[in-house]
PDB file of C-alpha atoms in Angstrom:
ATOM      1  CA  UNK A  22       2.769 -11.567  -1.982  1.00  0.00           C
ATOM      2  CA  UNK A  23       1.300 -12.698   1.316  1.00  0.00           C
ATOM      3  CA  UNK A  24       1.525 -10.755   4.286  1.00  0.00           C
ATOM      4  CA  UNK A  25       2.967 -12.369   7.490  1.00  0.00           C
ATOM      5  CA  UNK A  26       0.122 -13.464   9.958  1.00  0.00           C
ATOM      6  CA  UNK A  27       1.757 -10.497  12.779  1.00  0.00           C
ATOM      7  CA  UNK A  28       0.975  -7.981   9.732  1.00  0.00           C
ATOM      8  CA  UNK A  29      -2.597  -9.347   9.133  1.00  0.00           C
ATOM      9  CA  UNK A  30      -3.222  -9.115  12.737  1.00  0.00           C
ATOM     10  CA  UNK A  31      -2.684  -5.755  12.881  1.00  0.00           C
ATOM     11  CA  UNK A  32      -4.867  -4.591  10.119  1.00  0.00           C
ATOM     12  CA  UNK A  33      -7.712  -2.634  11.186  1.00  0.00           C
ATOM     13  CA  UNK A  34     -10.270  -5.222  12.801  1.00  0.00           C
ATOM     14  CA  UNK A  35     -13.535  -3.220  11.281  1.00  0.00           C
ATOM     15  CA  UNK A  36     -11.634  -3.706   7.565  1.00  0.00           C
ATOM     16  CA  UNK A  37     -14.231  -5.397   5.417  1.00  0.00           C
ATOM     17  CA  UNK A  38     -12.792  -8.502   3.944  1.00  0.00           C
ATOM     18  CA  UNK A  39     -13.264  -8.383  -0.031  1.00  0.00           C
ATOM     19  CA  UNK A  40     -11.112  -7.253  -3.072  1.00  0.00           C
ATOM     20  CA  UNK A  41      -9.005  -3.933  -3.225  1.00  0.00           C
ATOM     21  CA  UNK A  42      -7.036  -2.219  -5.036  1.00  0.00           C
ATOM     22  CA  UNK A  43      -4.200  -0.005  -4.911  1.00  0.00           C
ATOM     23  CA  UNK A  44      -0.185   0.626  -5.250  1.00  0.00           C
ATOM     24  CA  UNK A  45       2.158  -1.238  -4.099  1.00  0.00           C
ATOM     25  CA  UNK A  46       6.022  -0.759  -4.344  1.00  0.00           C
ATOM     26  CA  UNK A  47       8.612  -3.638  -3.198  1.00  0.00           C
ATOM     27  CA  UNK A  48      11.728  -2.080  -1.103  1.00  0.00           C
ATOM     28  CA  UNK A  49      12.283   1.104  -3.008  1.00  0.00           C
ATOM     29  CA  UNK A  50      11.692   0.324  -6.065  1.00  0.00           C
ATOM     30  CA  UNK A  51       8.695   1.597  -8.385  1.00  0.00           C
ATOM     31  CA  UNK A  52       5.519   1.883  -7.813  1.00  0.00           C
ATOM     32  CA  UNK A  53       3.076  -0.691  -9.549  1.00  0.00           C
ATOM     33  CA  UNK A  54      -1.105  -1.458  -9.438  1.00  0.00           C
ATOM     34  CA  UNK A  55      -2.253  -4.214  -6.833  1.00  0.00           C
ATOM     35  CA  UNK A  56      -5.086  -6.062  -5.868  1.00  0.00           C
ATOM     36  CA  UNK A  57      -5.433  -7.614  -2.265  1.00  0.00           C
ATOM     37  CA  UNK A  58      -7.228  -9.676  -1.157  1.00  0.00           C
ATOM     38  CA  UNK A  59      -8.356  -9.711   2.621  1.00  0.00           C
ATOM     39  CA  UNK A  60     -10.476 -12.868   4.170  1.00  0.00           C
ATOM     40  CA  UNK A  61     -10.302 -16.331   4.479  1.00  0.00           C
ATOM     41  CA  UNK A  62     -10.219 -17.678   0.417  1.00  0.00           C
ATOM     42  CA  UNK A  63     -13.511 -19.943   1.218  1.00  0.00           C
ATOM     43  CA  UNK A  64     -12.223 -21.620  -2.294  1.00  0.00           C
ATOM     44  CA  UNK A  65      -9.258 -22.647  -0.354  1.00  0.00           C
ATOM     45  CA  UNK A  66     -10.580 -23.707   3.012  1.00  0.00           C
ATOM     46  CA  UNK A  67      -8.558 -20.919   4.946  1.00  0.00           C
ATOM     47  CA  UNK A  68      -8.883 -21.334   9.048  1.00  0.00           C
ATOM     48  CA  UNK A  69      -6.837 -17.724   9.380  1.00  0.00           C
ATOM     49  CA  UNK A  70      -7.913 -14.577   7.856  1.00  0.00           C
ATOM     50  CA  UNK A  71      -5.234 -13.781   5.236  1.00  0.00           C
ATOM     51  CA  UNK A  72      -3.753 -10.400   3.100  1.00  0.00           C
ATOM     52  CA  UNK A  73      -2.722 -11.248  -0.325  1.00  0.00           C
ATOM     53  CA  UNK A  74      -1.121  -9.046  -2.902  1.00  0.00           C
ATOM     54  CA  UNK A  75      -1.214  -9.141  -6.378  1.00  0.00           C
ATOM     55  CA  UNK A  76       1.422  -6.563  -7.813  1.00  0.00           C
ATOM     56  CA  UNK A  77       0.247  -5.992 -10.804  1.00  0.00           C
ATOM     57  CA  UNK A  78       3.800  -6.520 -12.600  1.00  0.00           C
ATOM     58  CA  UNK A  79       6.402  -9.329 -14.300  1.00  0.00           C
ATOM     59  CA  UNK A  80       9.564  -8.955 -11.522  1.00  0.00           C
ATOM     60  CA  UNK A  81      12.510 -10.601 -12.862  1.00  0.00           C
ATOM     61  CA  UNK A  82      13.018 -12.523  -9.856  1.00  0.00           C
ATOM     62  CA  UNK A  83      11.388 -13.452  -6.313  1.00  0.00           C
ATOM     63  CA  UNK A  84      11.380 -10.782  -3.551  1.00  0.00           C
ATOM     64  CA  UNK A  85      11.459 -12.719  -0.419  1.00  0.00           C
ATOM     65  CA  UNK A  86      12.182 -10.798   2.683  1.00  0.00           C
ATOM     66  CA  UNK A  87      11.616  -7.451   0.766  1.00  0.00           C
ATOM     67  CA  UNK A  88       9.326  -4.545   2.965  1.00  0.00           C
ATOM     68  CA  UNK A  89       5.931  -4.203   0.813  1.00  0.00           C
ATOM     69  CA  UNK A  90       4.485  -1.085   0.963  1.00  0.00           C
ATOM     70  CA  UNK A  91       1.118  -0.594   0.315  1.00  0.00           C
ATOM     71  CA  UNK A  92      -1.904   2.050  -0.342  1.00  0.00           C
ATOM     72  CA  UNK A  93      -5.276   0.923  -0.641  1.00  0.00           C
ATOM     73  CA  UNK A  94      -6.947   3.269  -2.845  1.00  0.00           C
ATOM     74  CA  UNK A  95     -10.813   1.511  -3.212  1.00  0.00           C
ATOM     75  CA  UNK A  96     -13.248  -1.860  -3.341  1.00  0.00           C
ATOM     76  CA  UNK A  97     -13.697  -3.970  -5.835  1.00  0.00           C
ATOM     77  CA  UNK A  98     -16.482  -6.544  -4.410  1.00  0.00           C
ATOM     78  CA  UNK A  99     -16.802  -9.175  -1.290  1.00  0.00           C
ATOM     79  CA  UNK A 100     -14.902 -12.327  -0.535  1.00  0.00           C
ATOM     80  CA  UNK A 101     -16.881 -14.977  -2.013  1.00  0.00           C
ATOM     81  CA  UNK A 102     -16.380 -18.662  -3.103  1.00  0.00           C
ATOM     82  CA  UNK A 103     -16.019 -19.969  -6.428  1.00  0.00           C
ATOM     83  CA  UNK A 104     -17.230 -23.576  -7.825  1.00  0.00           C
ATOM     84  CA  UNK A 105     -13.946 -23.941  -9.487  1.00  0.00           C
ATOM     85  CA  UNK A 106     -10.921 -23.109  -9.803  1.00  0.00           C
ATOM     86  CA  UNK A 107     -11.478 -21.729 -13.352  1.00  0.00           C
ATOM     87  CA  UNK A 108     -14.588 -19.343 -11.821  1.00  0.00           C
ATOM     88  CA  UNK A 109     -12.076 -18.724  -9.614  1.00  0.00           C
ATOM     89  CA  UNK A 110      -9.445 -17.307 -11.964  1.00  0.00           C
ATOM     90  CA  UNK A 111     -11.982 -15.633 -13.986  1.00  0.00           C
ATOM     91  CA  UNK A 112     -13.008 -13.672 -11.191  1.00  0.00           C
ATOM     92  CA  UNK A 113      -9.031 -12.222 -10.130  1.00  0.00           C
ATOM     93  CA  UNK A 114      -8.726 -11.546 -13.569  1.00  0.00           C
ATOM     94  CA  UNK A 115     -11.677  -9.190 -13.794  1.00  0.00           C
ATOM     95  CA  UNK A 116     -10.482  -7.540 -10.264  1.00  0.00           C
ATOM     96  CA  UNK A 117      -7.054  -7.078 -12.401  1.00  0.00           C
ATOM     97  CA  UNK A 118      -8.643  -5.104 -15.235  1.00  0.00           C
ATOM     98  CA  UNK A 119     -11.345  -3.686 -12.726  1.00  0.00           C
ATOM     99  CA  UNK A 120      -8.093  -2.161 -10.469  1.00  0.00           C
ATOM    100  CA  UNK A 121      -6.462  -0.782 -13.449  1.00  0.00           C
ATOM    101  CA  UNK A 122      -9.244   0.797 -14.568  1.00  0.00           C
ATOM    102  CA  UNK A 123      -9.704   2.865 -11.332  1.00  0.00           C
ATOM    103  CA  UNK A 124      -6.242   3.478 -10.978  1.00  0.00           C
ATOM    104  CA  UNK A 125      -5.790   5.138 -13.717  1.00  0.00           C
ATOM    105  CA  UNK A 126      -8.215   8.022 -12.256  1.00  0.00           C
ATOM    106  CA  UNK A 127      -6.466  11.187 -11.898  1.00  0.00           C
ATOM    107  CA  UNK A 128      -8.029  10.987  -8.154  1.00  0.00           C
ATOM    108  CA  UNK A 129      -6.109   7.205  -7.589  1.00  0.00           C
ATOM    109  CA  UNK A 130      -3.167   7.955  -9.955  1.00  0.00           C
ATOM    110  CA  UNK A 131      -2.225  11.088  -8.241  1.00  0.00           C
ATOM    111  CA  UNK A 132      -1.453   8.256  -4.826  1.00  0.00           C
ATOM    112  CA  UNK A 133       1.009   6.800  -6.783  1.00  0.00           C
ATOM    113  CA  UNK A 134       3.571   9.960  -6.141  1.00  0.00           C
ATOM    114  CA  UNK A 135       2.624   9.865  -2.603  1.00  0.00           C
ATOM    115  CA  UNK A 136       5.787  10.315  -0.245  1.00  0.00           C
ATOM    116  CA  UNK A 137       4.862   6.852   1.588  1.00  0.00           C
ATOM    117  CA  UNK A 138       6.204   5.088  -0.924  1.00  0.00           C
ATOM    118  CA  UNK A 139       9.871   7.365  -0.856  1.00  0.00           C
ATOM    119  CA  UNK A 140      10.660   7.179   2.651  1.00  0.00           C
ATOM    120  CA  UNK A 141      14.659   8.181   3.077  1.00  0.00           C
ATOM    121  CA  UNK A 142      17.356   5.256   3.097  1.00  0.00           C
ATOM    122  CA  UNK A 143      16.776   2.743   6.033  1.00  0.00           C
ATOM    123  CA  UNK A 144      13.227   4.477   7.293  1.00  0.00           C
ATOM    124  CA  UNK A 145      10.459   1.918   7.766  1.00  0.00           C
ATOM    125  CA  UNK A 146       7.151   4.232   8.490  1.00  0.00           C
ATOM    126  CA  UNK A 147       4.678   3.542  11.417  1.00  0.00           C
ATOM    127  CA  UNK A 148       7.308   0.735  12.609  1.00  0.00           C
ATOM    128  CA  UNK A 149       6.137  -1.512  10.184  1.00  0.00           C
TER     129      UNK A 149
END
């Protein structure tokens, strides 16, 4: 799930680009483990800094035009560039197993309950 260039731009400018992970939930349903990205995907030839997020779950169908919610928990590693697409993949799918690995910490698990994510019928927080 990419976020909208508006909602890029008004990440924190001092944000390190790299791998994270966190939670994520999609409107108000559950929820699920995520890794974003943050940066310009050198593999891809970005010319705009971008914030990607891999939900870490099947959905049974597309979620266009759904608020994502998210809570970025810790780091995984840098933004870097890959010689192939296959080094490429490799590399998310270590992030993957690297994110659930920390989030299933008590310290990183316990963010998963967090009241963010069960805001009351038709509240959006911080305006976002």
């Amino acid at each position: 799930a990419n976020f909208s260039e508006q909602v890029v731009e008004s990440f924190p400018s001092d944000i390190s680009t790299g791998i994270y992970y966190g939670w994520a939930c999609v409107g108000n349903g559950d929820v699920h483990k995520m890794v974003l990205s943050i940066g310009w995907n050198p593999f891809y030839k970005n010319i705009k800094k971008s914030v990607e997020t891999h939900v870490i779950h099947t959905f049974k169908e597309d979620f266009y035009g759904e608020i994502l919610s998210i809570v970025i928990t810790g780091y995984i590693r840098p933004e870097k560039n890959f010689d192939s697409l296959e080094a490429l993949i490799s590399a998310i799918q270590e992030d993957i197993e690297e994110a659930k690995r920390q989030l299933d910490l008590p310290e990183h698990l316990k963010l998963k309950e967090d009241n963010f994510f069960h805001l009351p019928e038709g509240k959006i927080a911080n305006d976002h």
